[in-house]
Amino acid sequence: MDYIYTLLGAEMTEYADLTKCSYFSFECEALLAVGWLSANSQYETGDSDPAFFARLLELARSPWEPGVCMGYHECELCQFQPAMGKSNIFVPYQGSIYVAPELIVHYIAAHRYKPPQVFVDAVMTCPEMNSMDYKKALLANGGRSLVSKRNA
Ligand SMILES: [Zn+2]
């Protein structure tokens, strides 16, 4: 498994916030990227609401994911001993599904990355991970291909 991660994770993929995320091997028109930062990214910094950060941590603890393993991400903003993450967080909200790498927690905590407000709102209203309400929210916001991928 480690070998596969090395193979797939050789390069970090960068997407500007709120642009379409084509990182995954399946089609999902509703997916919008948040927090896919690289060393060259232009991104907003500033204080985040502690309540938002706490909620994001909860969602990141055991995120629901489509049944595909895509390799790991490494933080390109750290000078030494970069943080790593391999899961992704899917947050359905108002007709879109925002997808952030697990490292978004680290970007906010360590590098003061400030995600777009719509993502903050999405996180604050997101149902519990893996709950029936969460699955319903995925389906209601264009995530049918995600959910069916998971069940396949
Ligand atoms: Zn870092």
PDB file of C-alpha atoms and ligand atoms in Angstrom:
ATOM      1  CA  MET A   1       0.000   0.000   0.000  1.00  0.00           C
ATOM      2  CA  ASP A   2       2.824   2.396   0.818  1.00  0.00           C
ATOM      3  CA  TYR A   3       4.256   1.745  -2.606  1.00  0.00           C
ATOM      4  CA  ILE A   4       0.982   2.695  -4.243  1.00  0.00           C
ATOM      5  CA  TYR A   5       0.829   5.921  -2.279  1.00  0.00           C
ATOM      6  CA  THR A   6       4.342   6.767  -3.398  1.00  0.00           C
ATOM      7  CA  LEU A   7       3.429   6.090  -6.982  1.00  0.00           C
ATOM      8  CA  LEU A   8       0.226   8.114  -6.955  1.00  0.00           C
ATOM      9  CA  GLY A   9       1.358  10.837  -4.613  1.00  0.00           C
ATOM     10  CA  ALA A  10       4.456  11.916  -6.484  1.00  0.00           C
ATOM     11  CA  GLU A  11       2.991  15.277  -7.374  1.00  0.00           C
ATOM     12  CA  MET A  12       0.556  17.517  -5.592  1.00  0.00           C
ATOM     13  CA  THR A  13      -2.359  18.680  -7.624  1.00  0.00           C
ATOM     14  CA  GLU A  14      -3.329  22.301  -7.342  1.00  0.00           C
ATOM     15  CA  TYR A  15      -6.768  23.806  -7.884  1.00  0.00           C
ATOM     16  CA  ALA A  16      -7.847  27.386  -7.260  1.00  0.00           C
ATOM     17  CA  ASP A  17     -10.587  27.677  -4.656  1.00  0.00           C
ATOM     18  CA  LEU A  18     -14.120  27.120  -5.942  1.00  0.00           C
ATOM     19  CA  THR A  19     -12.991  25.798  -9.329  1.00  0.00           C
ATOM     20  CA  LYS A  20     -13.982  22.419 -10.672  1.00  0.00           C
ATOM     21  CA  CYS A  21     -12.008  19.593  -9.135  1.00  0.00           C
ATOM     22  CA  SER A  22     -11.043  16.899 -11.636  1.00  0.00           C
ATOM     23  CA  TYR A  23      -8.633  15.135  -9.306  1.00  0.00           C
ATOM     24  CA  PHE A  24     -10.726  12.016  -8.915  1.00  0.00           C
ATOM     25  CA  SER A  25     -11.086   9.158 -11.335  1.00  0.00           C
ATOM     26  CA  PHE A  26     -14.859   9.499 -11.505  1.00  0.00           C
ATOM     27  CA  GLU A  27     -17.083  12.164 -13.036  1.00  0.00           C
ATOM     28  CA  CYS A  28     -18.947  14.492 -10.702  1.00  0.00           C
ATOM     29  CA  GLU A  29     -20.037  17.853 -12.053  1.00  0.00           C
ATOM     30  CA  ALA A  30     -20.906  19.154  -8.588  1.00  0.00           C
ATOM     31  CA  LEU A  31     -17.378  18.942  -7.175  1.00  0.00           C
ATOM     32  CA  LEU A  32     -15.673  22.235  -6.331  1.00  0.00           C
ATOM     33  CA  ALA A  33     -12.153  22.422  -4.924  1.00  0.00           C
ATOM     34  CA  VAL A  34     -11.291  24.162  -1.663  1.00  0.00           C
ATOM     35  CA  GLY A  35      -7.845  24.251  -0.094  1.00  0.00           C
ATOM     36  CA  TRP A  36      -5.816  22.514  -2.781  1.00  0.00           C
ATOM     37  CA  LEU A  37      -2.707  24.614  -2.136  1.00  0.00           C
ATOM     38  CA  SER A  38       0.723  24.285  -3.659  1.00  0.00           C
ATOM     39  CA  ALA A  39       3.933  26.213  -3.078  1.00  0.00           C
ATOM     40  CA  ASN A  40       2.890  28.571  -5.893  1.00  0.00           C
ATOM     41  CA  SER A  41      -0.719  29.104  -4.824  1.00  0.00           C
ATOM     42  CA  GLN A  42      -2.131  32.529  -4.241  1.00  0.00           C
ATOM     43  CA  TYR A  43      -4.399  32.143  -1.245  1.00  0.00           C
ATOM     44  CA  GLU A  44      -6.106  34.284   1.322  1.00  0.00           C
ATOM     45  CA  THR A  45      -4.830  34.333   4.874  1.00  0.00           C
ATOM     46  CA  GLY A  46      -6.396  35.538   8.079  1.00  0.00           C
ATOM     47  CA  ASP A  47      -8.144  34.481  11.258  1.00  0.00           C
ATOM     48  CA  SER A  48     -10.698  31.709  11.137  1.00  0.00           C
ATOM     49  CA  ASP A  49     -13.655  31.349  13.482  1.00  0.00           C
ATOM     50  CA  PRO A  50     -12.715  28.801  16.189  1.00  0.00           C
ATOM     51  CA  ALA A  51     -16.204  27.245  15.925  1.00  0.00           C
ATOM     52  CA  PHE A  52     -15.620  26.645  12.210  1.00  0.00           C
ATOM     53  CA  PHE A  53     -12.217  25.099  12.865  1.00  0.00           C
ATOM     54  CA  ALA A  54     -13.635  22.826  15.561  1.00  0.00           C
ATOM     55  CA  ARG A  55     -16.387  21.630  13.231  1.00  0.00           C
ATOM     56  CA  LEU A  56     -13.931  21.057  10.395  1.00  0.00           C
ATOM     57  CA  LEU A  57     -11.779  18.944  12.730  1.00  0.00           C
ATOM     58  CA  GLU A  58     -14.800  16.809  13.562  1.00  0.00           C
ATOM     59  CA  LEU A  59     -15.589  16.266   9.884  1.00  0.00           C
ATOM     60  CA  ALA A  60     -11.941  15.458   9.148  1.00  0.00           C
ATOM     61  CA  ARG A  61     -11.674  12.868  11.903  1.00  0.00           C
ATOM     62  CA  SER A  62     -13.326  10.108   9.926  1.00  0.00           C
ATOM     63  CA  PRO A  63     -14.495  11.533   6.620  1.00  0.00           C
ATOM     64  CA  TRP A  64     -16.797   9.685   4.286  1.00  0.00           C
ATOM     65  CA  GLU A  65     -15.073   9.043   0.967  1.00  0.00           C
ATOM     66  CA  PRO A  66     -15.959   7.400  -2.317  1.00  0.00           C
ATOM     67  CA  GLY A  67     -14.284   4.004  -2.422  1.00  0.00           C
ATOM     68  CA  VAL A  68     -11.184   5.101  -4.277  1.00  0.00           C
ATOM     69  CA  CYS A  69      -7.697   5.560  -2.948  1.00  0.00           C
ATOM     70  CA  MET A  70      -5.877   8.396  -4.671  1.00  0.00           C
ATOM     71  CA  GLY A  71      -2.559   8.634  -2.842  1.00  0.00           C
ATOM     72  CA  TYR A  72      -1.317  11.121  -0.299  1.00  0.00           C
ATOM     73  CA  HIS A  73      -0.818  14.876  -0.228  1.00  0.00           C
ATOM     74  CA  GLU A  74       2.205  16.592   1.214  1.00  0.00           C
ATOM     75  CA  CYS A  75       2.164  20.199   2.406  1.00  0.00           C
ATOM     76  CA  GLU A  76       4.329  22.324   0.106  1.00  0.00           C
ATOM     77  CA  LEU A  77       4.138  25.329   2.410  1.00  0.00           C
ATOM     78  CA  CYS A  78       6.049  23.768   5.301  1.00  0.00           C
ATOM     79  CA  GLN A  79       9.761  24.559   5.270  1.00  0.00           C
ATOM     80  CA  PHE A  80      10.780  21.333   7.032  1.00  0.00           C
ATOM     81  CA  GLN A  81       9.131  18.014   7.754  1.00  0.00           C
ATOM     82  CA  PRO A  82       6.004  18.660   5.702  1.00  0.00           C
ATOM     83  CA  ALA A  83       2.644  17.590   7.059  1.00  0.00           C
ATOM     84  CA  MET A  84       0.943  14.791   5.157  1.00  0.00           C
ATOM     85  CA  GLY A  85      -2.616  13.727   4.574  1.00  0.00           C
ATOM     86  CA  LYS A  86      -4.344  11.189   2.410  1.00  0.00           C
ATOM     87  CA  SER A  87      -8.071  11.527   2.939  1.00  0.00           C
ATOM     88  CA  ASN A  88     -10.391  14.109   1.425  1.00  0.00           C
ATOM     89  CA  ILE A  89     -13.378  15.848   2.952  1.00  0.00           C
ATOM     90  CA  PHE A  90     -16.592  16.105   0.915  1.00  0.00           C
ATOM     91  CA  VAL A  91     -19.001  18.807   2.077  1.00  0.00           C
ATOM     92  CA  PRO A  92     -22.379  19.082   0.273  1.00  0.00           C
ATOM     93  CA  TYR A  93     -23.984  22.516   0.268  1.00  0.00           C
ATOM     94  CA  GLN A  94     -26.438  24.460  -1.907  1.00  0.00           C
ATOM     95  CA  GLY A  95     -26.121  22.446  -5.089  1.00  0.00           C
ATOM     96  CA  SER A  96     -22.391  21.813  -4.927  1.00  0.00           C
ATOM     97  CA  ILE A  97     -20.066  19.431  -3.150  1.00  0.00           C
ATOM     98  CA  TYR A  98     -16.952  21.097  -1.823  1.00  0.00           C
ATOM     99  CA  VAL A  99     -13.962  18.806  -1.651  1.00  0.00           C
ATOM    100  CA  ALA A 100     -10.940  19.648   0.452  1.00  0.00           C
ATOM    101  CA  PRO A 101      -7.843  17.591   1.117  1.00  0.00           C
ATOM    102  CA  GLU A 102      -7.447  16.533   4.737  1.00  0.00           C
ATOM    103  CA  LEU A 103      -4.464  18.906   4.824  1.00  0.00           C
ATOM    104  CA  ILE A 104      -6.840  21.876   4.825  1.00  0.00           C
ATOM    105  CA  VAL A 105      -6.888  21.532   8.618  1.00  0.00           C
ATOM    106  CA  HIS A 106      -3.119  21.956   8.653  1.00  0.00           C
ATOM    107  CA  TYR A 107      -3.205  24.831   6.143  1.00  0.00           C
ATOM    108  CA  ILE A 108      -5.557  26.760   8.408  1.00  0.00           C
ATOM    109  CA  ALA A 109      -3.820  25.896  11.689  1.00  0.00           C
ATOM    110  CA  ALA A 110      -0.205  26.291  10.591  1.00  0.00           C
ATOM    111  CA  HIS A 111      -0.258  28.571   7.545  1.00  0.00           C
ATOM    112  CA  ARG A 112      -3.267  30.803   8.359  1.00  0.00           C
ATOM    113  CA  TYR A 113      -5.049  29.843   5.128  1.00  0.00           C
ATOM    114  CA  LYS A 114      -8.513  31.393   5.097  1.00  0.00           C
ATOM    115  CA  PRO A 115     -11.023  29.341   3.099  1.00  0.00           C
ATOM    116  CA  PRO A 116     -13.870  31.001   1.179  1.00  0.00           C
ATOM    117  CA  GLN A 117     -16.939  31.923   3.242  1.00  0.00           C
ATOM    118  CA  VAL A 118     -19.211  29.549   1.318  1.00  0.00           C
ATOM    119  CA  PHE A 119     -17.037  26.662   2.486  1.00  0.00           C
ATOM    120  CA  VAL A 120     -17.252  27.909   6.076  1.00  0.00           C
ATOM    121  CA  ASP A 121     -21.051  27.986   5.749  1.00  0.00           C
ATOM    122  CA  ALA A 122     -21.036  24.517   4.192  1.00  0.00           C
ATOM    123  CA  VAL A 123     -18.965  23.070   7.033  1.00  0.00           C
ATOM    124  CA  MET A 124     -21.153  24.694   9.685  1.00  0.00           C
ATOM    125  CA  THR A 125     -24.297  23.131   8.229  1.00  0.00           C
ATOM    126  CA  CYS A 126     -22.852  19.754   7.207  1.00  0.00           C
ATOM    127  CA  PRO A 127     -24.591  16.746   8.788  1.00  0.00           C
ATOM    128  CA  GLU A 128     -22.537  14.236  10.768  1.00  0.00           C
ATOM    129  CA  MET A 129     -20.143  12.249   8.592  1.00  0.00           C
ATOM    130  CA  ASN A 130     -21.529   8.870   7.518  1.00  0.00           C
ATOM    131  CA  SER A 131     -25.014   9.681   8.816  1.00  0.00           C
ATOM    132  CA  MET A 132     -28.117   9.101   6.709  1.00  0.00           C
ATOM    133  CA  ASP A 133     -28.589  12.886   6.559  1.00  0.00           C
ATOM    134  CA  TYR A 134     -25.079  13.241   5.190  1.00  0.00           C
ATOM    135  CA  LYS A 135     -25.721  10.707   2.405  1.00  0.00           C
ATOM    136  CA  LYS A 136     -29.013  12.428   1.612  1.00  0.00           C
ATOM    137  CA  ALA A 137     -27.229  15.775   1.408  1.00  0.00           C
ATOM    138  CA  LEU A 138     -24.661  14.305  -1.012  1.00  0.00           C
ATOM    139  CA  LEU A 139     -27.440  12.977  -3.227  1.00  0.00           C
ATOM    140  CA  ALA A 140     -29.442  16.211  -3.054  1.00  0.00           C
ATOM    141  CA  ASN A 141     -26.416  18.283  -4.097  1.00  0.00           C
ATOM    142  CA  GLY A 142     -25.304  16.381  -7.179  1.00  0.00           C
ATOM    143  CA  GLY A 143     -23.299  13.588  -5.599  1.00  0.00           C
ATOM    144  CA  ARG A 144     -25.084  10.606  -7.063  1.00  0.00           C
ATOM    145  CA  SER A 145     -21.956   9.400  -8.872  1.00  0.00           C
ATOM    146  CA  LEU A 146     -19.949   9.708  -5.653  1.00  0.00           C
ATOM    147  CA  VAL A 147     -22.395   7.667  -3.645  1.00  0.00           C
ATOM    148  CA  SER A 148     -22.821   5.002  -6.307  1.00  0.00           C
ATOM    149  CA  LYS A 149     -19.037   4.783  -6.637  1.00  0.00           C
ATOM    150  CA  ARG A 150     -18.873   4.032  -2.935  1.00  0.00           C
ATOM    151  CA  ASN A 151     -21.517   1.347  -3.191  1.00  0.00           C
ATOM    152  CA  ALA A 152     -20.087  -0.285  -6.304  1.00  0.00           C
TER     153      ALA A 152
HETATM  154 ZN    ZN B   1       2.526  22.947   6.115  1.00  0.00          ZN
END
